[in-house]
């Protein structure tokens, strides 16, 4: 439970100073480390799209094996979403759809 950030107590029992309820075993390795801080932007090192070069171009085929041309999205502005959602995407720092987003959303 501690690894999931949940209290290690039974109903009606108060945890001790170390976060463990009386009569319950302590977590292996001692105290539970604090959770990392939460960020509202994209994760560090996250590729927020950045475009697709020809080497990464997606090729689709239909069930019979014939090539199927799809139109991928170049920007979030091409998505038919309400302005409030568009603004939130921009506020979070995402500049372009990822490759899977750009190629799968038009099919949805």
mmCIF file of C-alpha atoms in Angstrom:
data_model
loop_
_atom_site.group_PDB
_atom_site.id
_atom_site.type_symbol
_atom_site.label_atom_id
_atom_site.label_comp_id
_atom_site.label_asym_id
_atom_site.label_seq_id
_atom_site.Cartn_x
_atom_site.Cartn_y
_atom_site.Cartn_z
ATOM 1 C CA UNK A 1 0.000 0.000 0.000
ATOM 2 C CA UNK A 2 2.780 2.409 0.876
ATOM 3 C CA UNK A 3 4.259 2.024 -2.606
ATOM 4 C CA UNK A 4 0.918 3.239 -3.986
ATOM 5 C CA UNK A 5 0.881 6.232 -1.643
ATOM 6 C CA UNK A 6 -1.952 4.772 0.447
ATOM 7 C CA UNK A 7 -1.918 4.830 4.252
ATOM 8 C CA UNK A 8 -0.898 1.561 5.852
ATOM 9 C CA UNK A 9 -3.694 1.492 8.406
ATOM 10 C CA UNK A 10 -6.690 -0.664 9.103
ATOM 11 C CA UNK A 11 -10.106 1.023 9.487
ATOM 12 C CA UNK A 12 -10.280 2.851 12.820
ATOM 13 C CA UNK A 13 -6.515 2.674 13.501
ATOM 14 C CA UNK A 14 -4.339 5.757 13.637
ATOM 15 C CA UNK A 15 -0.867 5.586 12.086
ATOM 16 C CA UNK A 16 2.189 6.112 14.249
ATOM 17 C CA UNK A 17 4.751 8.818 13.505
ATOM 18 C CA UNK A 18 6.390 6.569 10.907
ATOM 19 C CA UNK A 19 3.076 6.275 9.008
ATOM 20 C CA UNK A 20 2.454 2.650 10.040
ATOM 21 C CA UNK A 21 -0.543 1.539 12.103
ATOM 22 C CA UNK A 22 0.128 -0.209 15.429
ATOM 23 C CA UNK A 23 0.587 -3.939 14.916
ATOM 24 C CA UNK A 24 1.291 -3.541 11.198
ATOM 25 C CA UNK A 25 4.731 -4.354 9.766
ATOM 26 C CA UNK A 26 6.933 -1.471 8.680
ATOM 27 C CA UNK A 27 7.576 -1.168 4.952
ATOM 28 C CA UNK A 28 10.664 -2.984 3.730
ATOM 29 C CA UNK A 29 13.629 -0.662 3.641
ATOM 30 C CA UNK A 30 12.294 1.708 6.302
ATOM 31 C CA UNK A 31 10.277 4.857 5.757
ATOM 32 C CA UNK A 32 8.405 5.484 2.549
ATOM 33 C CA UNK A 33 10.048 8.221 0.440
ATOM 34 C CA UNK A 34 7.913 11.249 -0.420
ATOM 35 C CA UNK A 35 6.211 11.355 -3.790
ATOM 36 C CA UNK A 36 7.898 13.470 -6.482
ATOM 37 C CA UNK A 37 6.408 16.926 -7.131
ATOM 38 C CA UNK A 38 3.594 17.156 -9.661
ATOM 39 C CA UNK A 39 4.091 19.280 -12.774
ATOM 40 C CA UNK A 40 1.326 20.773 -14.888
ATOM 41 C CA UNK A 41 3.358 20.736 -18.110
ATOM 42 C CA UNK A 42 4.658 17.939 -20.310
ATOM 43 C CA UNK A 43 7.093 15.526 -18.618
ATOM 44 C CA UNK A 44 10.783 16.384 -18.769
ATOM 45 C CA UNK A 45 12.256 15.155 -22.017
ATOM 46 C CA UNK A 46 8.789 14.802 -23.550
ATOM 47 C CA UNK A 47 8.644 15.272 -27.293
ATOM 48 C CA UNK A 48 5.554 17.387 -27.827
ATOM 49 C CA UNK A 49 5.276 16.478 -31.468
ATOM 50 C CA UNK A 50 7.954 18.383 -33.263
ATOM 51 C CA UNK A 51 6.866 17.296 -36.712
ATOM 52 C CA UNK A 52 7.397 14.174 -38.727
ATOM 53 C CA UNK A 53 10.212 13.751 -41.217
ATOM 54 C CA UNK A 54 9.974 11.468 -44.235
ATOM 55 C CA UNK A 55 11.944 8.698 -42.469
ATOM 56 C CA UNK A 56 9.160 8.525 -39.861
ATOM 57 C CA UNK A 57 6.251 8.754 -42.301
ATOM 58 C CA UNK A 58 3.496 6.295 -41.481
ATOM 59 C CA UNK A 59 2.452 3.922 -44.227
ATOM 60 C CA UNK A 60 -1.000 2.332 -43.895
ATOM 61 C CA UNK A 61 -2.497 -0.632 -45.682
ATOM 62 C CA UNK A 62 -6.089 -1.808 -45.859
ATOM 63 C CA UNK A 63 -7.147 -5.356 -44.883
ATOM 64 C CA UNK A 64 -6.368 -6.558 -48.432
ATOM 65 C CA UNK A 65 -2.799 -5.214 -48.251
ATOM 66 C CA UNK A 66 -3.397 -2.237 -50.543
ATOM 67 C CA UNK A 67 -1.791 1.115 -49.637
ATOM 68 C CA UNK A 68 -4.190 3.472 -47.876
ATOM 69 C CA UNK A 69 -3.429 7.198 -47.838
ATOM 70 C CA UNK A 70 -4.261 9.047 -44.633
ATOM 71 C CA UNK A 71 -4.097 12.754 -43.971
ATOM 72 C CA UNK A 72 -2.159 13.453 -40.802
ATOM 73 C CA UNK A 73 -2.589 16.509 -38.588
ATOM 74 C CA UNK A 74 0.174 19.110 -38.573
ATOM 75 C CA UNK A 75 -1.163 21.081 -35.602
ATOM 76 C CA UNK A 76 -3.695 20.943 -32.798
ATOM 77 C CA UNK A 77 -5.556 23.800 -34.540
ATOM 78 C CA UNK A 78 -6.690 21.268 -37.168
ATOM 79 C CA UNK A 79 -8.548 19.293 -34.485
ATOM 80 C CA UNK A 80 -12.289 20.020 -34.137
ATOM 81 C CA UNK A 81 -12.107 20.731 -30.409
ATOM 82 C CA UNK A 82 -13.675 23.576 -28.442
ATOM 83 C CA UNK A 83 -11.537 26.693 -27.940
ATOM 84 C CA UNK A 84 -11.258 25.973 -24.197
ATOM 85 C CA UNK A 85 -9.554 22.627 -24.890
ATOM 86 C CA UNK A 86 -7.314 24.177 -27.558
ATOM 87 C CA UNK A 87 -6.244 26.853 -25.047
ATOM 88 C CA UNK A 88 -5.470 24.237 -22.377
ATOM 89 C CA UNK A 89 -3.325 22.212 -24.789
ATOM 90 C CA UNK A 90 -1.367 25.349 -25.677
ATOM 91 C CA UNK A 91 -1.056 26.364 -21.999
ATOM 92 C CA UNK A 92 0.474 22.961 -21.212
ATOM 93 C CA UNK A 93 3.211 23.587 -23.783
ATOM 94 C CA UNK A 94 2.279 21.052 -26.454
ATOM 95 C CA UNK A 95 3.159 22.545 -29.836
ATOM 96 C CA UNK A 96 2.164 19.736 -32.233
ATOM 97 C CA UNK A 97 0.437 16.366 -32.006
ATOM 98 C CA UNK A 98 2.724 13.382 -31.486
ATOM 99 C CA UNK A 99 3.204 11.050 -34.432
ATOM 100 C CA UNK A 100 0.584 8.576 -33.192
ATOM 101 C CA UNK A 101 -1.895 11.401 -32.493
ATOM 102 C CA UNK A 102 -1.309 13.059 -35.871
ATOM 103 C CA UNK A 103 -1.958 9.826 -37.744
ATOM 104 C CA UNK A 104 -4.681 8.156 -35.677
ATOM 105 C CA UNK A 105 -7.022 11.043 -34.799
ATOM 106 C CA UNK A 106 -8.094 11.652 -38.424
ATOM 107 C CA UNK A 107 -9.187 8.007 -38.593
ATOM 108 C CA UNK A 108 -11.274 8.218 -35.404
#
